[in-house]
Amino acid sequence: MSLQREVWPSRFAFISAALGSAIGLGNVWRFSYLAGKYGGSAFLFPYLIALLLLCVPVMILEFALGHRFKTTVIQAFQNISDRLKGVGLLGNLSSFIILPYYAVIVGWCLLYLYHSLNTPWVGQESDFFYSTILNLSPGAFFDFSLNIPLIIAVAICWIVFYLCISRGIAGVSKVVSITVPLPIIILFILLVRGVTLPHGMDGITYFFKPRFDLIWDFNVWRAAFSQIVFTASLGFGTMVAFASYLPKKSDIVKNSLITVFLNSAVSIIAGAVVFSTLGYMAFKQGVPIDTLAKSGPGLAFIVFPKALSLIPYPHILSFLFFLCLLTLAVDSAFALLETLCAALVDRFPRYSRSSLLIFSTVVCAVISLIYTTGSGLYFLDVVDHFVSDYLLVGTVLLQCIAFGWIANTEEWRRYINSISDIRIGSIWTFSLRFICPLALIILLSFSLYSDFSTPYEDYPQSLLWVGQGVCLLAFIVSFYYSFFSSKRNTQ
Ligand code: TRP
C-alpha cells in the first residue's frame, strides 16, 4: 500500500517524524562548525533573524501545501499551476543530491561509534579523521581509491535506512519514537557535563554573549540563511510529503511553530554542548577558544573528540556523542529517502512502492561510493557548498515566488486559519511576497559575487565544476520539466 493513503496515528507521531527529519547532522555538526567559524554569538543573531523571517513562513507554506493537496511536492505545485511542477522537482533533486553524501557522513559517525570504546584517535585526532576514517589523499582531487571499512559502514547505513521505511508509516512512527528523544536526552547529559567543567562557562559566554561586530559581514548572513534552510529541511518536499498524511483537522500553524522552534532549540543546545566543552579545552591548553572553534567541518570529528579525551571517562562521553550524532542522522537520512521514493511512486504508479524503494536505495547507495573515495571529502565539500548556497536557497526562493505571486496567497491564509488555532496575519503573505524573496535574492547575488571573485576554498576549477555542474544540471532539468515536458495528470 502506498504511504500516501495512510494517516499519522497522532499529532505526536507527525511532529516526531517532522522533527526527526529536521533534526540531524545539520544541528550538531553543521551548526556548531558554522557558529564556530563565524564567531560564536556573532552567528546567533543572523541565525535567529533567519529563523523568524524565513523558516517560520516557509514551514507553514510547506505544511499547508501537503495538508491541502494530500500529495507530494511536484504534484502539489502542479496543482497551483502546471508550469510550477519544476519547482517541486527541484526539491526532489536536492534530496537526490544530498542523500548520498549525507549517508557517507552517517557512515563516519558509525565508524567513530565503533571506535569510541577504545578511542584510538587520542593524540592523533586529525590523522585519525583524515587518514584512518577517510583515507583522504591530500591535494589529490580526483583519486578514486576505495576505502573498504568506510564502504562497509556506509552499506550498513543504507540497509538500516531501507529497513526503517520499508514498513511504511507504522515503521517510521516506531523508529522515530526512539531516534528523536534519545539524542536529545544525550545532548542534555553532555550539556550538564560541559557546563560543570572548569571554564565550561567561558565557552557558553563565547556562544551566547551578544556580539554585533560581524553584523556587516555578508558571509555570516549567507551561512545563517542557508543553514536554516538545510536544518529545517525546507525546500526538499519532505515536509510537504509528511504533511500530506495529516488528518483533515490539523493545526498547521501550531505544528509548524513546534517543529521550527524545537529544531532550532536542539541546534542551540548542541552549540552549548560543543562550546562549553571547548571552553574547558581552551583553558587546559592555554589557547583562546576562538582558535579551537574556527576549525571548520572537522569540529565534530577532530576538535570535539580531542576535547572529550581531556575529560574523565572519555570513552563513555565519546560513545554517547557519536551515538547522538548517529541517531540524529538516521531519521533525517530515511526521511530524504522516503521523499525520493514517494516522488517516484507518484511519477511511476505502474511500479510497486517496494520496488521503487529498492531502486532509489540502490541508486543512491552507488552514488555515495564517490564520497567514500580518496577524494571523497573534496567532492562532499564542494557539492555541499553549492547545493546549500544555490540549489536550496534558489528552490526556497522559487517556492516563495510561486506561492506569493502565482497562488492566491490570501485564500491560502484563510484556509490555514480555518484549521488552525493560532491564526496567521497578513504579515505571512507579506513575508512570502516581499521579505523572503528579497532576502534570498540578495543572498544569492552575494554568493555569486563572492564565488566569482574567490574560488571556494581555493579549490581548482575542475573540482568546483563538480558542485557547479550538479546544481546547474538540477536547475536545467527542472526548467525543462516545467516548460517542455508534456502535461500529466495522476490525480
Ligand atoms: N535537516 C537535516 C539536518 O539538519 C538535513 C536535511 C536537509 C534533511 N534536508 C532534508 C533531512 C530533508 C531530511 C529530509 O541534518
XYZ file of C-alpha atoms and ligand atoms in Angstrom:
506
model
C 0.000 0.000 0.000
C 1.266 3.439 -0.787
C 2.247 5.607 2.158
C 0.098 8.285 0.615
C -3.223 6.969 1.763
C -2.129 6.413 5.314
C -2.667 8.877 8.134
C -0.414 9.639 11.084
C -1.665 7.803 14.166
C -1.355 11.000 16.249
C -0.084 14.560 16.160
C 2.839 13.366 18.239
C 3.793 10.846 15.533
C 3.672 13.538 12.865
C 5.695 16.050 14.884
C 8.217 13.331 15.725
C 8.663 12.472 12.060
C 8.960 16.134 11.041
C 11.438 16.731 13.843
C 13.258 13.525 13.012
C 13.809 14.840 9.516
C 14.716 18.346 10.601
C 16.988 17.486 13.495
C 20.033 15.847 12.043
C 23.710 16.277 11.408
C 22.873 19.830 10.432
C 22.020 20.681 14.025
C 25.187 19.391 15.615
C 27.905 19.013 13.007
C 26.970 21.838 10.623
C 25.512 24.319 13.100
C 28.378 24.142 15.561
C 31.093 24.437 12.951
C 29.384 27.394 11.294
C 28.791 29.066 14.655
C 32.460 28.481 15.497
C 33.691 29.722 12.139
C 31.615 32.895 12.339
C 32.472 33.924 15.862
C 30.009 32.053 18.106
C 27.410 34.542 19.290
C 28.037 36.723 16.235
C 26.425 33.945 14.195
C 23.465 33.567 16.532
C 21.826 36.890 15.717
C 21.597 36.375 11.922
C 20.545 32.796 12.609
C 17.612 33.897 14.771
C 16.602 36.531 12.236
C 16.657 33.878 9.500
C 14.553 31.651 11.723
C 11.791 34.213 12.124
C 11.968 35.770 8.704
C 12.296 32.716 6.534
C 11.888 29.483 8.401
C 8.522 30.123 10.061
C 6.609 31.369 6.998
C 8.083 28.750 4.660
C 7.394 25.873 7.063
C 3.739 26.967 7.290
C 3.661 27.101 3.485
C 5.064 23.562 3.099
C 2.792 22.016 5.725
C -0.238 23.728 4.196
C 0.641 22.529 0.702
C 0.942 18.914 1.820
C -2.139 19.033 4.017
C -4.411 20.599 1.435
C -3.383 18.688 -1.670
C -2.589 15.377 0.044
C 0.199 14.708 -2.373
C 3.931 15.069 -2.885
C 5.665 18.283 -3.712
C 5.720 18.094 -7.530
C 2.032 17.411 -7.816
C 1.284 19.998 -5.133
C 2.988 22.776 -7.103
C 1.490 21.455 -10.299
C -1.941 21.856 -8.719
C -1.200 25.553 -8.319
C -0.029 25.885 -11.909
C 1.284 23.354 -14.400
C 4.374 25.480 -15.026
C 5.326 25.230 -11.365
C 5.910 21.499 -11.333
C 9.633 22.156 -11.886
C 9.789 23.961 -8.540
C 8.604 20.759 -6.883
C 11.066 18.730 -8.909
C 13.927 20.932 -7.679
C 13.128 19.807 -4.131
C 13.253 16.161 -5.119
C 16.509 16.684 -6.969
C 18.007 18.300 -3.876
C 17.096 15.207 -1.848
C 18.635 13.043 -4.536
C 21.872 15.043 -4.466
C 22.185 15.420 -0.705
C 21.229 11.918 0.400
C 24.316 10.123 -0.998
C 26.777 12.329 0.842
C 24.609 12.577 3.943
C 24.728 8.767 4.128
C 28.523 8.865 3.993
C 28.684 11.254 6.955
C 26.392 8.846 8.810
C 28.957 6.186 7.888
C 31.731 8.269 9.516
C 29.601 8.512 12.656
C 29.130 4.741 12.675
C 32.887 4.167 12.409
C 33.542 6.662 15.190
C 30.920 4.973 17.339
C 32.581 1.633 16.690
C 35.989 3.009 17.694
C 34.726 5.076 20.611
C 35.096 2.273 23.127
C 38.881 2.424 22.828
C 39.259 5.949 21.400
C 42.269 5.183 19.162
C 42.244 8.809 17.971
C 43.681 10.196 21.192
C 46.815 12.188 20.430
C 46.331 11.974 16.660
C 42.776 13.210 16.152
C 43.411 14.907 12.862
C 45.310 11.978 11.363
C 42.680 9.583 12.574
C 39.927 11.507 10.828
C 41.700 12.207 7.551
C 43.759 9.033 7.187
C 42.092 6.247 9.155
C 38.460 7.153 8.631
C 38.523 8.981 5.295
C 41.695 7.638 3.706
C 41.954 11.081 2.147
C 44.593 11.779 -0.475
C 45.694 15.306 0.450
C 45.649 17.602 -2.541
C 44.642 14.800 -4.954
C 41.264 15.952 -6.189
C 40.473 13.000 -8.400
C 41.716 9.969 -6.519
C 39.155 7.185 -6.682
C 40.877 4.651 -4.442
C 38.445 2.585 -2.392
C 38.160 2.726 1.373
C 36.747 -0.663 2.387
C 35.936 -0.022 6.088
C 34.047 3.139 5.174
C 32.230 1.358 2.352
C 31.124 -1.364 4.773
C 29.935 1.235 7.300
C 28.023 3.118 4.625
C 26.491 -0.119 3.299
C 25.221 -0.933 6.805
C 23.688 2.532 6.978
C 21.858 2.016 3.682
C 20.408 -1.264 4.888
C 19.202 0.429 8.068
C 17.625 3.323 6.139
C 15.875 0.866 3.870
C 14.546 -1.213 6.750
C 13.317 1.872 8.598
C 10.927 2.909 5.875
C 10.114 -0.358 4.200
C 7.188 -0.827 6.557
C 5.501 2.481 5.855
C 4.201 4.942 8.376
C 3.804 2.420 11.183
C 7.509 1.560 10.965
C 8.567 5.201 10.692
C 6.486 6.134 13.749
C 8.151 3.379 15.748
C 11.700 4.263 14.741
C 11.304 7.976 15.390
C 9.903 7.287 18.842
C 13.474 6.262 19.681
C 15.623 8.305 17.312
C 14.061 11.662 18.226
C 14.131 11.604 22.061
C 17.322 9.578 22.544
C 19.790 12.085 21.023
C 18.076 14.939 22.832
C 18.484 13.144 26.164
C 22.130 12.506 25.339
C 22.645 16.172 24.449
C 21.275 17.155 27.850
C 23.660 14.755 29.584
C 26.586 16.195 27.612
C 25.397 19.710 28.359
C 25.394 19.097 32.101
C 28.894 17.621 31.768
C 30.058 20.561 29.655
C 28.831 23.380 31.852
C 30.134 21.730 35.022
C 33.678 21.549 33.617
C 36.155 24.189 34.784
C 35.842 27.140 32.387
C 32.964 25.431 30.601
C 31.040 28.647 31.164
C 33.658 30.589 29.167
C 32.556 28.607 26.154
C 28.919 29.349 26.930
C 29.743 33.052 27.124
C 31.562 32.853 23.780
C 28.441 31.329 22.296
C 25.743 33.498 23.869
C 27.188 36.892 24.769
C 25.754 39.285 22.184
C 28.325 40.491 19.670
C 27.485 42.503 16.660
C 30.935 43.097 15.213
C 30.315 40.776 12.273
C 26.905 42.151 11.505
C 28.096 43.741 8.261
C 29.847 40.599 7.101
C 27.598 39.118 4.438
C 29.224 35.713 4.767
C 27.688 35.333 8.210
C 24.228 36.097 6.860
C 24.695 33.783 3.927
C 25.784 30.962 6.222
C 22.887 31.622 8.625
C 20.211 31.617 5.929
C 21.472 28.539 4.121
C 21.866 26.801 7.477
C 18.230 27.485 8.378
C 17.064 26.094 5.047
C 19.217 22.987 5.428
C 18.447 22.305 9.069
C 14.688 22.759 8.817
C 14.660 20.544 5.694
C 12.962 23.340 3.751
C 12.602 23.166 0.006
C 13.085 19.418 -0.252
C 9.472 18.428 -0.331
C 9.915 16.271 2.759
C 7.693 18.443 4.910
C 5.110 18.579 2.127
C 5.107 14.780 1.874
C 4.855 14.324 5.653
C 2.026 16.850 5.964
C 0.120 15.018 3.232
C -0.541 12.188 5.699
C -2.118 14.552 8.252
C -5.775 14.102 9.102
C -8.250 16.744 7.917
C -8.405 18.581 11.220
C -4.800 19.511 11.879
C -3.416 22.675 13.324
C -0.944 23.673 10.622
C 0.376 26.782 12.351
C 0.956 25.159 15.707
C 2.625 22.152 14.086
C 4.916 24.453 12.105
C 5.888 26.523 15.118
C 6.592 23.448 17.241
C 8.755 21.929 14.503
C 10.681 25.095 13.739
C 11.369 26.119 17.323
C 12.219 22.679 18.667
C 14.556 22.118 15.749
C 16.430 25.339 16.462
C 16.368 24.692 20.202
C 18.238 21.451 19.561
C 20.833 23.336 17.491
C 21.324 25.824 20.269
C 21.652 23.096 22.904
C 24.152 21.297 20.671
C 26.063 24.555 20.291
C 26.122 24.972 24.071
C 27.437 21.390 24.445
C 30.214 21.930 21.933
C 31.277 25.382 23.126
C 31.204 24.594 26.846
C 33.489 21.620 26.193
C 35.735 23.767 24.003
C 35.869 26.351 26.818
C 37.390 23.681 29.033
C 39.794 22.565 26.318
C 40.921 26.152 25.687
C 41.659 26.525 29.378
C 43.529 23.200 29.550
C 45.673 24.001 26.537
C 46.066 27.677 27.278
C 44.802 28.788 23.878
C 41.982 31.208 23.009
C 38.670 29.464 22.403
C 38.431 31.254 19.062
C 41.273 29.216 17.576
C 39.577 25.946 18.547
C 36.133 26.996 17.401
C 37.307 28.091 13.957
C 38.363 24.625 12.870
C 35.661 24.177 10.184
C 33.906 20.927 9.212
C 36.386 18.920 11.316
C 34.988 20.402 14.521
C 32.739 17.457 15.431
C 35.198 14.818 14.257
C 38.585 16.222 15.268
C 38.426 19.015 17.810
C 35.460 17.800 19.820
C 36.740 14.201 20.290
C 40.045 15.742 21.319
C 38.269 17.899 23.887
C 36.399 14.848 25.194
C 39.665 12.977 25.590
C 40.765 15.569 28.144
C 37.777 14.840 30.394
C 37.475 11.840 32.748
C 35.673 8.853 31.158
C 36.376 9.900 27.554
C 35.168 6.543 26.185
C 31.726 6.888 27.615
C 31.420 10.521 26.564
C 32.661 9.766 23.048
C 30.305 6.823 22.757
C 27.381 8.996 23.841
C 28.350 11.794 21.464
C 28.628 9.587 18.398
C 25.507 7.659 19.332
C 23.764 11.021 19.500
C 25.072 12.024 16.058
C 24.135 8.665 14.588
C 20.588 8.586 15.922
C 20.082 12.199 14.895
C 21.218 11.424 11.395
C 19.398 8.154 10.745
C 15.894 9.590 10.725
C 16.970 12.538 8.584
C 18.513 10.157 6.089
C 15.494 7.926 5.788
C 13.224 10.970 5.544
C 15.256 12.001 2.497
C 14.942 8.510 1.084
C 11.216 8.485 1.744
C 10.812 11.825 -0.049
C 12.507 10.395 -3.113
C 10.588 7.178 -3.009
C 7.241 8.966 -2.590
C 8.074 11.119 -5.631
C 8.836 8.026 -7.700
C 5.628 6.318 -6.546
C 3.721 9.382 -7.734
C 5.510 9.521 -11.055
C 5.512 5.810 -11.856
C 2.271 4.405 -10.466
C 2.751 1.221 -12.516
C 5.517 0.022 -10.212
C 5.069 -1.098 -6.632
C 6.310 1.075 -3.804
C 8.640 -1.647 -2.595
C 10.423 -1.995 -5.921
C 10.764 1.783 -6.241
C 12.169 1.916 -2.727
C 14.768 -0.718 -3.556
C 15.577 1.122 -6.775
C 16.091 4.502 -5.076
C 18.124 2.964 -2.251
C 20.436 1.159 -4.654
C 20.936 4.135 -6.978
C 21.744 6.498 -4.082
C 23.975 3.898 -2.437
C 26.005 3.523 -5.638
C 26.379 7.292 -5.953
C 27.503 7.513 -2.334
C 30.559 5.405 -3.250
C 32.069 8.536 -4.813
C 32.155 10.188 -1.398
C 33.991 7.259 0.165
C 36.983 7.504 -2.195
C 40.337 9.146 -1.552
C 38.949 12.459 -2.852
C 35.524 11.898 -1.289
C 35.817 14.715 1.229
C 36.598 17.248 -1.502
C 33.587 16.180 -3.529
C 31.430 16.294 -0.439
C 32.647 19.750 0.445
C 32.046 21.321 -2.971
C 28.708 19.619 -3.525
C 27.506 20.643 -0.052
C 28.640 24.210 -0.622
C 26.990 24.708 -3.996
C 23.865 22.751 -3.195
C 23.132 24.518 0.075
C 24.071 28.006 -1.066
C 22.476 27.900 -4.508
C 20.166 24.969 -5.068
C 18.408 25.067 -1.692
C 18.302 28.828 -1.413
C 17.154 29.019 -5.062
C 14.460 26.398 -4.510
C 13.038 28.173 -1.469
C 13.146 31.466 -3.378
C 11.141 29.944 -6.228
C 8.703 28.404 -3.743
C 8.113 31.809 -2.166
C 7.652 33.475 -5.542
C 5.322 30.712 -6.738
C 3.301 30.867 -3.594
C 3.398 34.594 -3.020
C 2.775 35.721 -6.579
C 1.112 32.912 -8.509
C -1.026 31.149 -5.921
C -3.828 33.042 -4.250
C -1.944 33.584 -1.011
C -4.791 35.316 0.784
C -7.061 32.404 0.046
C -4.395 30.023 1.381
C -4.151 32.106 4.506
C -7.886 31.761 5.059
C -7.590 28.019 4.515
C -4.779 27.721 7.064
C -6.630 29.877 9.587
C -9.771 27.795 9.176
C -7.994 24.719 10.511
C -5.508 26.286 12.946
C -5.983 27.619 16.461
C -3.196 30.139 16.099
C -4.180 32.499 13.293
C -1.682 33.997 10.914
C -1.990 37.621 9.915
C -1.321 39.292 6.604
C 2.323 39.579 7.646
C 2.651 35.963 6.456
C 1.514 36.924 2.963
C 3.763 39.964 3.045
C 6.752 37.847 4.082
C 6.250 35.323 1.317
C 5.707 38.024 -1.288
C 8.368 40.509 -0.342
C 10.595 39.841 2.643
C 11.711 36.269 1.875
C 12.251 36.745 -1.878
C 14.161 39.954 -1.312
C 16.375 38.451 1.377
C 17.052 35.362 -0.730
C 17.798 37.337 -3.892
C 20.317 39.476 -2.004
C 21.925 36.340 -0.577
C 22.104 34.589 -3.911
C 23.638 37.649 -5.560
C 26.197 37.913 -2.817
C 27.046 34.207 -3.076
C 27.541 34.567 -6.812
C 29.697 37.634 -6.349
C 31.896 36.036 -3.705
C 32.252 32.722 -5.558
C 33.221 34.533 -8.729
C 35.742 36.733 -7.018
C 37.443 33.983 -4.991
C 37.166 30.279 -5.834
C 35.614 28.374 -2.922
C 38.382 27.151 -0.570
C 40.808 27.866 -3.418
C 39.922 24.556 -4.985
C 40.877 24.052 -8.663
C 38.161 24.894 -11.156
C 37.954 21.256 -12.288
C 36.761 20.277 -8.808
C 34.450 23.268 -8.443
C 32.786 22.195 -11.659
C 31.510 19.085 -9.900
C 29.446 21.179 -7.471
C 28.532 23.836 -10.013
C 27.663 21.212 -12.613
C 25.372 19.310 -10.278
C 23.467 22.491 -9.349
C 23.261 23.739 -12.885
C 22.004 20.387 -14.098
C 19.284 20.362 -11.428
C 18.086 23.825 -12.486
C 18.158 22.921 -16.189
C 16.274 19.642 -15.702
C 13.621 21.397 -13.603
C 13.273 24.212 -16.097
C 12.873 21.709 -18.903
C 10.350 19.740 -16.876
C 8.293 22.853 -16.166
C 8.232 24.235 -19.650
C 8.772 21.417 -22.124
C 7.544 18.232 -20.551
C 4.013 17.231 -21.524
C 1.161 17.699 -19.108
C 0.446 14.681 -16.979
C -2.329 14.126 -14.597
C -2.070 11.451 -11.978
C -4.891 12.565 -9.797
N 17.635 18.817 8.240
C 18.613 17.807 8.190
C 19.743 18.132 9.136
O 19.731 19.139 9.763
C 19.180 17.572 6.827
C 18.191 17.603 5.759
C 18.121 18.540 4.825
C 17.123 16.742 5.564
N 17.035 18.292 4.056
C 16.418 17.215 4.474
C 16.697 15.628 6.221
C 15.270 16.603 4.028
C 15.546 15.017 5.775
C 14.842 15.495 4.717
O 20.675 17.402 9.248
